Short mmCIF file of C-alpha atoms and ligand atoms in Angstrom, two decimals:
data_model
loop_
_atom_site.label_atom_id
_atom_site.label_comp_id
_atom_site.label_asym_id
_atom_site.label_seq_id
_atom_site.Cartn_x
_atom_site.Cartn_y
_atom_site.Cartn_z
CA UNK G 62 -2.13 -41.03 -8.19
CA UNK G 63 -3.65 -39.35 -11.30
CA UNK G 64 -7.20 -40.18 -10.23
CA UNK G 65 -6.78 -38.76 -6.57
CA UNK G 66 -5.82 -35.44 -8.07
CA UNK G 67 -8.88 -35.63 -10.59
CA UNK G 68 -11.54 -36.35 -8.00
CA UNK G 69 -10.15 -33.73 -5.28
CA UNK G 70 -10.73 -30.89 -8.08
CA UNK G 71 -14.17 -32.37 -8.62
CA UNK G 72 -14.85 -32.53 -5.12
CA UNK G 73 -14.09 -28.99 -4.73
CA UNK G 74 -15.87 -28.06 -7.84
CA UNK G 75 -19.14 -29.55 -6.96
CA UNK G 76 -19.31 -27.91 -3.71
CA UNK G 77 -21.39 -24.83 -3.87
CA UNK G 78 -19.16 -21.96 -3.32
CA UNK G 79 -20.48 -18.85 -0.80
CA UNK G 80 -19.08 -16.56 -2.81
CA UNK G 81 -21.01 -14.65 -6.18
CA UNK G 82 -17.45 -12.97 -7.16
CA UNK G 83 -14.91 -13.64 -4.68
CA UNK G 84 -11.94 -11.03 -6.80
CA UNK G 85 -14.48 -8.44 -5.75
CA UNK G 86 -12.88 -8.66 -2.26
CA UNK G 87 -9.53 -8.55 -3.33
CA UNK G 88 -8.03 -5.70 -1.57
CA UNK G 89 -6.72 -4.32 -5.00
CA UNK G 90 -9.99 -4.02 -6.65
CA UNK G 91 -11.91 -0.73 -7.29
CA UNK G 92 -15.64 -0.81 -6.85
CA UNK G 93 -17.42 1.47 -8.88
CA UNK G 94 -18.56 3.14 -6.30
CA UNK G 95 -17.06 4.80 -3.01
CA UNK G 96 -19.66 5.39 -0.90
CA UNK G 97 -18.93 8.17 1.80
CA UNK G 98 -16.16 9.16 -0.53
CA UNK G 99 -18.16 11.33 -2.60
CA UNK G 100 -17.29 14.52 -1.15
CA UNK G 101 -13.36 13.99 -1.85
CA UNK G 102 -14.31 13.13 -5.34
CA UNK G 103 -16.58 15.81 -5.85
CA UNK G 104 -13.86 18.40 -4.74
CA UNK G 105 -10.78 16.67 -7.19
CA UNK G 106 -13.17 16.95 -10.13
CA UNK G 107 -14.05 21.29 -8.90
CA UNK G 108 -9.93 21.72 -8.94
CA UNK G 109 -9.48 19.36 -11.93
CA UNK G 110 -12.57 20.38 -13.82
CA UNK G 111 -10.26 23.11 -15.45
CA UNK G 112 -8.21 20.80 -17.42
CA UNK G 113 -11.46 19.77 -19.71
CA UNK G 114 -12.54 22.95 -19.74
CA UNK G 115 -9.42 25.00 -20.56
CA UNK G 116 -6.87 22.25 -21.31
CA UNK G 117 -3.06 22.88 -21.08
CA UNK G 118 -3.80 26.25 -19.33
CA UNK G 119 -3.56 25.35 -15.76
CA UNK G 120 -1.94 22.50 -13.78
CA UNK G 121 -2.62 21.37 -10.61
CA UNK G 122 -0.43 19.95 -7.79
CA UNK G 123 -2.18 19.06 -4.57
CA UNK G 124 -1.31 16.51 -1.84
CA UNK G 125 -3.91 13.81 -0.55
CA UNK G 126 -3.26 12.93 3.13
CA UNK G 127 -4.74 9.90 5.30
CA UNK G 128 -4.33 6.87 7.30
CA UNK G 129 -3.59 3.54 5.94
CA UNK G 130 -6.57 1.77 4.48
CA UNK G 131 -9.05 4.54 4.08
CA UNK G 132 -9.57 4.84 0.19
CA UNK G 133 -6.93 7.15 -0.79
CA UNK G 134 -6.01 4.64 -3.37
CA UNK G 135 -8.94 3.29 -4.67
CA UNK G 136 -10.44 7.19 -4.92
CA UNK G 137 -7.63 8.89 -6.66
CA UNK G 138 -7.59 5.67 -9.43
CA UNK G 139 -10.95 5.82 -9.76
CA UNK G 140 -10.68 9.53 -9.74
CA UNK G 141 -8.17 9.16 -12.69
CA UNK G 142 -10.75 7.00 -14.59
CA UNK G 143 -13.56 9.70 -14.35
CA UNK G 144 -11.76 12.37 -15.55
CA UNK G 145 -10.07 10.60 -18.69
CA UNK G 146 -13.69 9.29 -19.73
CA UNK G 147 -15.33 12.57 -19.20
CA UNK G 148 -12.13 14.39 -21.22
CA UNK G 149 -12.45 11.73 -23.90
CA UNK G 150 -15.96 12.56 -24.49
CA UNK G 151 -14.89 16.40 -25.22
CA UNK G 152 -11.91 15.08 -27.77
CA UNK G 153 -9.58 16.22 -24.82
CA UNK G 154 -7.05 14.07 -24.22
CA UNK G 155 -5.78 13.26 -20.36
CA UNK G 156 -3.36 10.96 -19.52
CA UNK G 157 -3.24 9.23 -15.89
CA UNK G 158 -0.53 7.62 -14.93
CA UNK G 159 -0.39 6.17 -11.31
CA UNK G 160 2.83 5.08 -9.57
CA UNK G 161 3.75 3.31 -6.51
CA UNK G 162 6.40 4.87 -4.56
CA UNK G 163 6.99 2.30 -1.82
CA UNK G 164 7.46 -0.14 -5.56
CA UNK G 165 9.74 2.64 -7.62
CA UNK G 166 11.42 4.21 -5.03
CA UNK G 167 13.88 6.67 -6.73
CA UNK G 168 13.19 9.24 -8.89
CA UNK G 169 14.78 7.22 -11.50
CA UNK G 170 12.25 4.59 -11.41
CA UNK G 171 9.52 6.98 -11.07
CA UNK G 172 10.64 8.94 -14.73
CA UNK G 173 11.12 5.35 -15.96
CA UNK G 174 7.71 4.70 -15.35
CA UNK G 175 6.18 7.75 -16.50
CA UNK G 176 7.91 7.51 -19.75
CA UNK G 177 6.87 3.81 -20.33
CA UNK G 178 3.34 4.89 -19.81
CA UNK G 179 3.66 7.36 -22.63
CA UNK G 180 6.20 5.09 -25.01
CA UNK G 181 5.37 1.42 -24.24
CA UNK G 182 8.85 0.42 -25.31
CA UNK G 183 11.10 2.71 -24.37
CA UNK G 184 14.25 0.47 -23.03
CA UNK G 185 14.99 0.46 -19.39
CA UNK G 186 18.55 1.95 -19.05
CA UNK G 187 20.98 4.56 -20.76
CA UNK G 188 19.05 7.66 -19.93
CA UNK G 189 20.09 10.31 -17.13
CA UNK G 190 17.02 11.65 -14.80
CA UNK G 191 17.33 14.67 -17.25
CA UNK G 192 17.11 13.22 -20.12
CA UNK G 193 14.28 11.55 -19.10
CA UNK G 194 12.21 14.69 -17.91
CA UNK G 195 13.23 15.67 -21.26
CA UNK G 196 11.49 12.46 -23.11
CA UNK G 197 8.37 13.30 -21.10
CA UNK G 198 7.78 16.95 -22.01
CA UNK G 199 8.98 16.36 -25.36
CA UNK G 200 6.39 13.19 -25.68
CA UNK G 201 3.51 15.08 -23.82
CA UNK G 202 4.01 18.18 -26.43
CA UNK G 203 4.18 15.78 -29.58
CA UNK G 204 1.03 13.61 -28.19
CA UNK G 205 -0.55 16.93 -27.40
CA UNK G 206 -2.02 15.50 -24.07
CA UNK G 207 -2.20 16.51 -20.60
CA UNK G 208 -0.19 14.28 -18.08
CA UNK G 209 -1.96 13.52 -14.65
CA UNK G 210 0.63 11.75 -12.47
CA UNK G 211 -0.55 10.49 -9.08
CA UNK G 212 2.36 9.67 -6.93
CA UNK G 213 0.57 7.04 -4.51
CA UNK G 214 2.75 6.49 -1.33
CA UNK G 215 5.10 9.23 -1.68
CA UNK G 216 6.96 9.18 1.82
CA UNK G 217 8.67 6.34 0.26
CA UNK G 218 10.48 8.30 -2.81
CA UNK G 219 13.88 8.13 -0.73
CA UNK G 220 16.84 9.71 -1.43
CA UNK G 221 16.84 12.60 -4.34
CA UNK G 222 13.11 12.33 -3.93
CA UNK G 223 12.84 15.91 -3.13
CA UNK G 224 14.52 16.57 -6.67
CA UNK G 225 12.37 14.58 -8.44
CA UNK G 226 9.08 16.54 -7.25
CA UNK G 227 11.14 19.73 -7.73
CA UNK G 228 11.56 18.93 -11.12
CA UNK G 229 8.04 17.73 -11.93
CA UNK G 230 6.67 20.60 -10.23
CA UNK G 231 8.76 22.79 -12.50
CA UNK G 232 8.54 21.42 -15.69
CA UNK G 233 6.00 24.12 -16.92
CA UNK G 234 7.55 26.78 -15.74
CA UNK G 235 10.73 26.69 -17.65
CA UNK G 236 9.65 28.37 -20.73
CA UNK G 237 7.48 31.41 -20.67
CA UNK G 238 3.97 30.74 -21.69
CA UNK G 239 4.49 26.86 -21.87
CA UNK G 240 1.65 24.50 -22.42
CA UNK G 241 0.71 23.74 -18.54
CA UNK G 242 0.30 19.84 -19.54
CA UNK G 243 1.70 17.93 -16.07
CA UNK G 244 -0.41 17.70 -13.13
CA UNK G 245 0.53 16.10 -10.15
CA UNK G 246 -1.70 14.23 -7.17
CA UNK G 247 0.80 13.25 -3.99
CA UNK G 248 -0.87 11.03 -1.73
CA UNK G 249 0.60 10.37 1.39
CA UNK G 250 0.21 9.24 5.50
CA UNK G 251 0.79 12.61 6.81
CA UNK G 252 3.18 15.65 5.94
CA UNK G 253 5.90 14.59 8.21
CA UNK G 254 6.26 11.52 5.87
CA UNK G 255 7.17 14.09 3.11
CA UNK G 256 10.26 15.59 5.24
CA UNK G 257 12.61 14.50 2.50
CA UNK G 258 11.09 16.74 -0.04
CA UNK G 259 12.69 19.86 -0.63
CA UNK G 260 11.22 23.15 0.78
CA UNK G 261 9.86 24.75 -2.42
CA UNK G 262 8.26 21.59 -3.44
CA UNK G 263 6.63 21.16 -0.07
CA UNK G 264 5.23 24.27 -0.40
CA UNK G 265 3.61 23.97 -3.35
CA UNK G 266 2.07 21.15 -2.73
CA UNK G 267 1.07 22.46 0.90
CA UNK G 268 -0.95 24.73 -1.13
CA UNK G 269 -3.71 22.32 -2.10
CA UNK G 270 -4.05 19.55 0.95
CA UNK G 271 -7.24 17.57 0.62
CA UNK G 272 -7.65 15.12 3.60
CA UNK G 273 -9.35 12.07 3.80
CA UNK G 274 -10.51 11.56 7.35
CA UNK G 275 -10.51 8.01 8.43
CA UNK G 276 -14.04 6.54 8.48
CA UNK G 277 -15.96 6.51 11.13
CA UNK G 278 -17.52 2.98 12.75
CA UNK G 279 -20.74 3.42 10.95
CA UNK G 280 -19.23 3.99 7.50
CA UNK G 281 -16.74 1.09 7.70
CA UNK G 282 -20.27 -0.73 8.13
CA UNK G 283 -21.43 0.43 5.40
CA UNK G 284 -18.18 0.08 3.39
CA UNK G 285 -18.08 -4.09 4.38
CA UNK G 286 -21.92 -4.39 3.99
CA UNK G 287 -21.30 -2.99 0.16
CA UNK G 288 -18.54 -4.96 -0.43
CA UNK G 289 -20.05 -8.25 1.04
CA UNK G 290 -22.98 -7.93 -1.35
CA UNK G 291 -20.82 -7.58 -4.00
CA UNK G 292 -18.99 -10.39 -3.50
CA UNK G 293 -20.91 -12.82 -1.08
CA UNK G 294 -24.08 -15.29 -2.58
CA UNK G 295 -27.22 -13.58 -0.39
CA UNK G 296 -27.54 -13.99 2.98
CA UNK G 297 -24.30 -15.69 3.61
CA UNK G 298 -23.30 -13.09 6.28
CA UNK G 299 -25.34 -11.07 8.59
CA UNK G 300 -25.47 -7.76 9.57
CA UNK G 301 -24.44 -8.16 12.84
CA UNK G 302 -21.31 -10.30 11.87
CA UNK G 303 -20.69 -7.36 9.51
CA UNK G 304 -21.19 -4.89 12.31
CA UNK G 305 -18.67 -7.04 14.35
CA UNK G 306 -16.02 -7.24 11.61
CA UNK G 307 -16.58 -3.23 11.49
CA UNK G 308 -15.46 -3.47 15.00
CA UNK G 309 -12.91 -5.47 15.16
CA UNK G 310 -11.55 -2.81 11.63
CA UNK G 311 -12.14 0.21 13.86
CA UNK G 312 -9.27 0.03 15.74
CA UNK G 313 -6.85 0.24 13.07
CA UNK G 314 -9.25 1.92 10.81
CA UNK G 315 -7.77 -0.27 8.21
CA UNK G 316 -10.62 -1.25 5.87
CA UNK G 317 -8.06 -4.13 4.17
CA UNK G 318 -8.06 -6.33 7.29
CA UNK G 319 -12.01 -5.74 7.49
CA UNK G 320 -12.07 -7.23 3.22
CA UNK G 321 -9.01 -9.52 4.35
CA UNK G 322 -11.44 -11.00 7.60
CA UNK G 323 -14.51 -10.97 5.19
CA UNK G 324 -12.78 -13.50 2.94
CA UNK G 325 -11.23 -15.63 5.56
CA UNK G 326 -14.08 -15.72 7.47
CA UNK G 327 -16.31 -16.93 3.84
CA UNK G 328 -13.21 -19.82 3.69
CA UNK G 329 -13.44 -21.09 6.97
CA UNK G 330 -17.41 -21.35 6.53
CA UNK G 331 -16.72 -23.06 3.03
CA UNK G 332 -14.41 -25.93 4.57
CA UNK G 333 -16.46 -26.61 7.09
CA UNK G 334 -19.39 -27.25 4.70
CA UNK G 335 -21.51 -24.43 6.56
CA UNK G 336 -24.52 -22.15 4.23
CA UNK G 337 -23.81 -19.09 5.95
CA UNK G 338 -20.79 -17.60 7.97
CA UNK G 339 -20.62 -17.92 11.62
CA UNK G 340 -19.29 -15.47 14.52
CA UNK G 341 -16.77 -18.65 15.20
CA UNK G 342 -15.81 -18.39 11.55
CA UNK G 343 -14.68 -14.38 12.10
CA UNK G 344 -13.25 -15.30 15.54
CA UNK G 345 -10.77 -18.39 14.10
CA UNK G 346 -10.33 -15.55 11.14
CA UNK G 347 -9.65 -12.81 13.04
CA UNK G 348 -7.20 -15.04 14.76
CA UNK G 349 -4.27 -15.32 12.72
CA UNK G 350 -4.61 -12.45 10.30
CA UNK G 351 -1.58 -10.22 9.69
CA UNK G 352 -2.57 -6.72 9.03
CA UNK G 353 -2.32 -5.78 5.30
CA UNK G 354 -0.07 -3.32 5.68
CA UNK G 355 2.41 -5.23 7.00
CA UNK G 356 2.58 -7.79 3.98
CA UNK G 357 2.74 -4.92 2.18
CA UNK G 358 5.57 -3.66 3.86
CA UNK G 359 7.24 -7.07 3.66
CA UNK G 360 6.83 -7.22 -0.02
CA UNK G 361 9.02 -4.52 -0.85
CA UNK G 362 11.86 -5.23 1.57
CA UNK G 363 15.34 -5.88 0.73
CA UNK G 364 16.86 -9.20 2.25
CA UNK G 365 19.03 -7.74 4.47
CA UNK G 366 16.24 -5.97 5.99
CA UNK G 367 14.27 -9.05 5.82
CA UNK G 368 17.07 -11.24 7.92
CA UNK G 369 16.86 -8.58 10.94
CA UNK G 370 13.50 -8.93 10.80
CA UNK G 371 13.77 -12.16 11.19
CA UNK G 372 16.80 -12.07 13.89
CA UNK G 373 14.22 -9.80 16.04
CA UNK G 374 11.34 -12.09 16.01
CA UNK G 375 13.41 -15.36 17.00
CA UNK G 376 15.48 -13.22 19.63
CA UNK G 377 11.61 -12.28 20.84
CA UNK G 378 10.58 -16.08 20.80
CA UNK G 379 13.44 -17.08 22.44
CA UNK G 380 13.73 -14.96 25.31
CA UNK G 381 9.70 -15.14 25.87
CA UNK G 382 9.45 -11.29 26.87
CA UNK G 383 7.82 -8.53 25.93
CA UNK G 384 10.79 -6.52 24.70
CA UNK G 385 14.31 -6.91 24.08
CA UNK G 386 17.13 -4.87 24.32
CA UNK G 387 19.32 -4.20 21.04
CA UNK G 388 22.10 -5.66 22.04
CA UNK G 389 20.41 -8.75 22.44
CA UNK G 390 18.84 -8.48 18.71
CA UNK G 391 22.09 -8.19 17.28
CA UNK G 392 23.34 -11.34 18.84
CA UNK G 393 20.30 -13.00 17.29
CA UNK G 394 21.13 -11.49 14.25
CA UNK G 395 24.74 -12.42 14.01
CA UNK G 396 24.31 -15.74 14.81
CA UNK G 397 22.16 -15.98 11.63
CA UNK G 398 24.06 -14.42 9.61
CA UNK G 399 26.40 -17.08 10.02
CA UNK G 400 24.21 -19.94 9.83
CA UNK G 401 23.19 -18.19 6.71
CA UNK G 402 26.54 -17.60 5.65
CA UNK G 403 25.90 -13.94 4.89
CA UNK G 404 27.85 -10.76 5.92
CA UNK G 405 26.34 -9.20 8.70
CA UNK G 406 25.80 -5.27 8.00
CA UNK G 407 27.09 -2.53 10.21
CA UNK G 408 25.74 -1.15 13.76
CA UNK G 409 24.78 1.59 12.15
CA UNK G 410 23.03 0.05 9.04
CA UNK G 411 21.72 -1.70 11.32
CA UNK G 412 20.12 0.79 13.82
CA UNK G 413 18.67 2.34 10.25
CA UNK G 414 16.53 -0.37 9.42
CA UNK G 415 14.96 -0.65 13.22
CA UNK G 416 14.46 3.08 12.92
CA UNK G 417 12.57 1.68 9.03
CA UNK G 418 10.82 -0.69 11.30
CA UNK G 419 9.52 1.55 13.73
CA UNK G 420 8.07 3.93 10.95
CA UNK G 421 6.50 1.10 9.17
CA UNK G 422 4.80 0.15 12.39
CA UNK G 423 6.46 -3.49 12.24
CA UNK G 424 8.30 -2.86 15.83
CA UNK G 425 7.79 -0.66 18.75
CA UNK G 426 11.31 0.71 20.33
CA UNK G 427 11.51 2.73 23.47
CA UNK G 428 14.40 4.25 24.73
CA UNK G 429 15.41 3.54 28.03
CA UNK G 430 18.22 5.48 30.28
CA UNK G 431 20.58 3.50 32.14
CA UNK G 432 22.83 5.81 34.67
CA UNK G 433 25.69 4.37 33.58
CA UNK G 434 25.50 2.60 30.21
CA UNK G 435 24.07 5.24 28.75
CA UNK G 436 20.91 4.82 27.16
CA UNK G 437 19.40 1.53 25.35
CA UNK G 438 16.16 0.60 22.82
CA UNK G 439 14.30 -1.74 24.04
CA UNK G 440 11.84 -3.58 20.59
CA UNK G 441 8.66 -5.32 20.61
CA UNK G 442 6.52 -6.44 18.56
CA UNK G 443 2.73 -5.69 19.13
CA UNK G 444 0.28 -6.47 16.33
CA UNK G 445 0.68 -9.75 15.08
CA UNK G 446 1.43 -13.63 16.99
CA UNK G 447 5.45 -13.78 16.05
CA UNK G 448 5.00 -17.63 14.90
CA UNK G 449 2.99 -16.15 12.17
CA UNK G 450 5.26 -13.29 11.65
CA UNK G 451 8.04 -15.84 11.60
CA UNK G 452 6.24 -18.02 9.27
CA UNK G 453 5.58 -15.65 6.13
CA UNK G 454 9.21 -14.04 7.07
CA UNK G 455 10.65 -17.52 6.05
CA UNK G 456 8.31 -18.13 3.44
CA UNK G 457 9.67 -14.50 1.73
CA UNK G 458 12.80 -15.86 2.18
CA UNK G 459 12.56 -18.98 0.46
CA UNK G 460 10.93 -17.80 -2.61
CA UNK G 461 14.00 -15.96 -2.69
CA UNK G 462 15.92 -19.08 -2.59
CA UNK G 463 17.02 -18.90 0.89
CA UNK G 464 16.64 -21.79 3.08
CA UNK G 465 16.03 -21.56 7.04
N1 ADP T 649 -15.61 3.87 0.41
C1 ADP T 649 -15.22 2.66 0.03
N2 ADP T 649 -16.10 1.81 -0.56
C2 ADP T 649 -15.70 0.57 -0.96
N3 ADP T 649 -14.46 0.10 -0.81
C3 ADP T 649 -13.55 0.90 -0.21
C4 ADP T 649 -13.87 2.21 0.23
N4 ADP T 649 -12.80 2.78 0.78
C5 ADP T 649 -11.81 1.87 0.69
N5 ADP T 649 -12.27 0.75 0.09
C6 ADP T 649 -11.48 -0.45 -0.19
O1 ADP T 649 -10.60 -0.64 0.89
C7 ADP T 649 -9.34 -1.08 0.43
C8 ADP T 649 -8.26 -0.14 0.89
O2 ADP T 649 -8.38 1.10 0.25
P1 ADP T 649 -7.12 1.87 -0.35
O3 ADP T 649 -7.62 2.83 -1.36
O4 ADP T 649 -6.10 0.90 -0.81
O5 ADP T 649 -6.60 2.63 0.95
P2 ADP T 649 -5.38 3.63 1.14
O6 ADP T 649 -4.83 3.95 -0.23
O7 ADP T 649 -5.97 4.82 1.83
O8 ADP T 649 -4.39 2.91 2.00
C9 ADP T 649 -9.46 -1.19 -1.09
O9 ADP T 649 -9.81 -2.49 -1.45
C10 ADP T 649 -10.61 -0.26 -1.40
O10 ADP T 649 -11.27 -0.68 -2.59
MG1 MG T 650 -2.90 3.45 -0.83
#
């Protein structure tokens, strides 16, 4: 048995590989460049410049709005980068922290965060929000450096979210003449996202909105083209394949599922032996991929969440429509509940997490009117083939030890 695993790995080894750096399409990597993203950077470092020039006197809170997909991301990280190089340089010290909301989504977790960036081992539990806030002023005074806190994601702070900003906003202005030291980048889909922020914080934010406008057809060209040569051995891919994937992106605008395509399509060419990748390569590709954003999305949900999910797609399958009424959902979903042998939640939890679904995009609900029944949802699900939903819904499930 031994030698059959030995010579597979050889096999594969000798093969010559298509790609020159295949992490360099990884959807989490930052290039060190961000072409038709220089305009957005050049406008953070005018309203940041001041903080290298006249450090601790002024800090900055603005709010970065955009699609999905569109280098909000990668720009404010590398953003963060440039500025605590070109501050190092002057002996000023800038600290950039970035934080996932949809990951730490309550304040708590946020402060947590922040303060483990600026005390590596600070334990996890024992401290009150306040205390916290405390830690981090009292830290950023005694390190004499200037905090620079991108919240990435920020709709999904949920709760006492709004407090949390309120609070960071504040912190400078609780003691006359204070050291302005904490700056703060939101980024976010759009401002409705941020409706559970508080009024004063929203305001202050609203202040300084830079937007990143999704790219247009050309530039997501130019975007794949760049990252293909990156990543891709020479003239593996041509540019008319690239201008198709650019295509096929355009309609969600989503520049992940144009990397995500790239690097199927390169896999598909590599098993079949093939030099260079074909348009049959992008089509069997484009064929089962499930938009980034949902595995995103996926990745963060709780298990309860993750069973309705999965009660909606098999009620879907099942019935062989289009769209199915709730009622019909919840039958799905009771029934395995109790094959799972899990409490079911309530109607109302439960109406909660398709309104979740909805705003994450997973699900599509319209409401109907019935004379006499009142009215009724009707769900679908649009994007992606549900056997494929189904299959990475189970797969989440049994890595956490569920079985289906
Ligand atoms: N202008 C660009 N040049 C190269 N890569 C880009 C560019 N814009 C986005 N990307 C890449 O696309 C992917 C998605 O970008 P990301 O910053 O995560 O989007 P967002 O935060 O807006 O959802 C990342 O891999 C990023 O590196
Ligand atoms: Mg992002």
């Amino acid at each position: 048995m031994f030698f059959i695993t030995i010579d597979y790995f050889e096999d594969l080894l000798k093969k010559p590989s298509l790609f020159k750096n295949e992490s360099k399409l990884d959807i989490n990597f930052i290039p060190e460049k961000l072409i038709h993203r220089e305009k957005e950077l050049v406008l953070l470092s005018q309203l940041f410049l001041v903080l290298i020039t006249n450090p601790n006197a002024l800090s900055r809170k603005i709010l970065i709005i955009g699609k999905t997909g569109i280098g909000k991301t990668a720009a404010i990280k590398l953003f963060g980068e440039m500025i605590t190089n070109a501050a190092e340089k002057r002996s000023v010290l800038i600290k950039y922290v970035h934080i996932n909301c949809r990951k730490e989504r309550t304040s708590y977790k946020v402060l947590i965060k922040i303060v483990r960036a600026l005390n590596k081992n600070f334990p996890k539990r024992g401290y009150s929000p306040q205390d916290l806030l405390d830690i981090i002023v009292d830290s950023v005074n005694n390190q004499n450096l200037q905090l620079l806190i991108a919240l990435d994601e920020l709709g999904y702070l949920i709760n006492k979210g709004g407090d949390l900003m309120y609070s960071l906003t504040r912190i400078n202005d609780d003691s006359f003449n204070a050291r302005q030291c904490i700056s703060i980048i939101g980024i976010a889909r759009d401002i409705s996202c941020l409706s559970n922020l508080d009024v004063s914080t929203m305001s202050t934010l609203q202040r300084n909105i830079v937007k990143f406008k999704d790219y247009t057809k050309e530039q997501l060209y130019d975007i794949l083209k760049y990252r293909a040569e990156i990543s891709l051995k020479e003239n593996v891919i041509s540019n008319k394949l690239i201008k198709t994937i650019s295509d096929l992106v355009y309609h969600s605008g989503d520049i992940r599922y144009g990397l995500n395509l790239l690097w199927k399509s390169s896999k598909i060419a590599e098993s079949q032996d093939l030099k260079y990748i074909t348009m049959e390569c992008v089509r069997l590709g484009n064929h089962d991929i499930v938009p980034f954003s949902t595995l995103d999305v996926l990745k963060y949900m709780t298990l309860q969440k993750v069973i309705f999910l999965l009660a909606i797609i098999k009620a879907l399958q099942k019935s062989g429509k289009i769209q199915i009424s709730s009622s019909v959902i919840t039958n799905s979903y009771l029934i395995l509940c109790e094959n799972l042998g899990i409490q079911p939640r309530s109607y109302s939890q439960l109406w909660n997490y398709l309104q979740d679904f909805k705003r994450e995009n997973l699900i599509t609900v319209e409401i109907k009117s019935e004379a006499i029944k009142g009215r009724k949802a009707l769900v679908a699900v649009q994007e992606i083939s549900l056997s494929k939903f189904e299959e990475i819904i189970i797969n989440i499930l049994q890595s956490k030890g569920i079985k289906i």
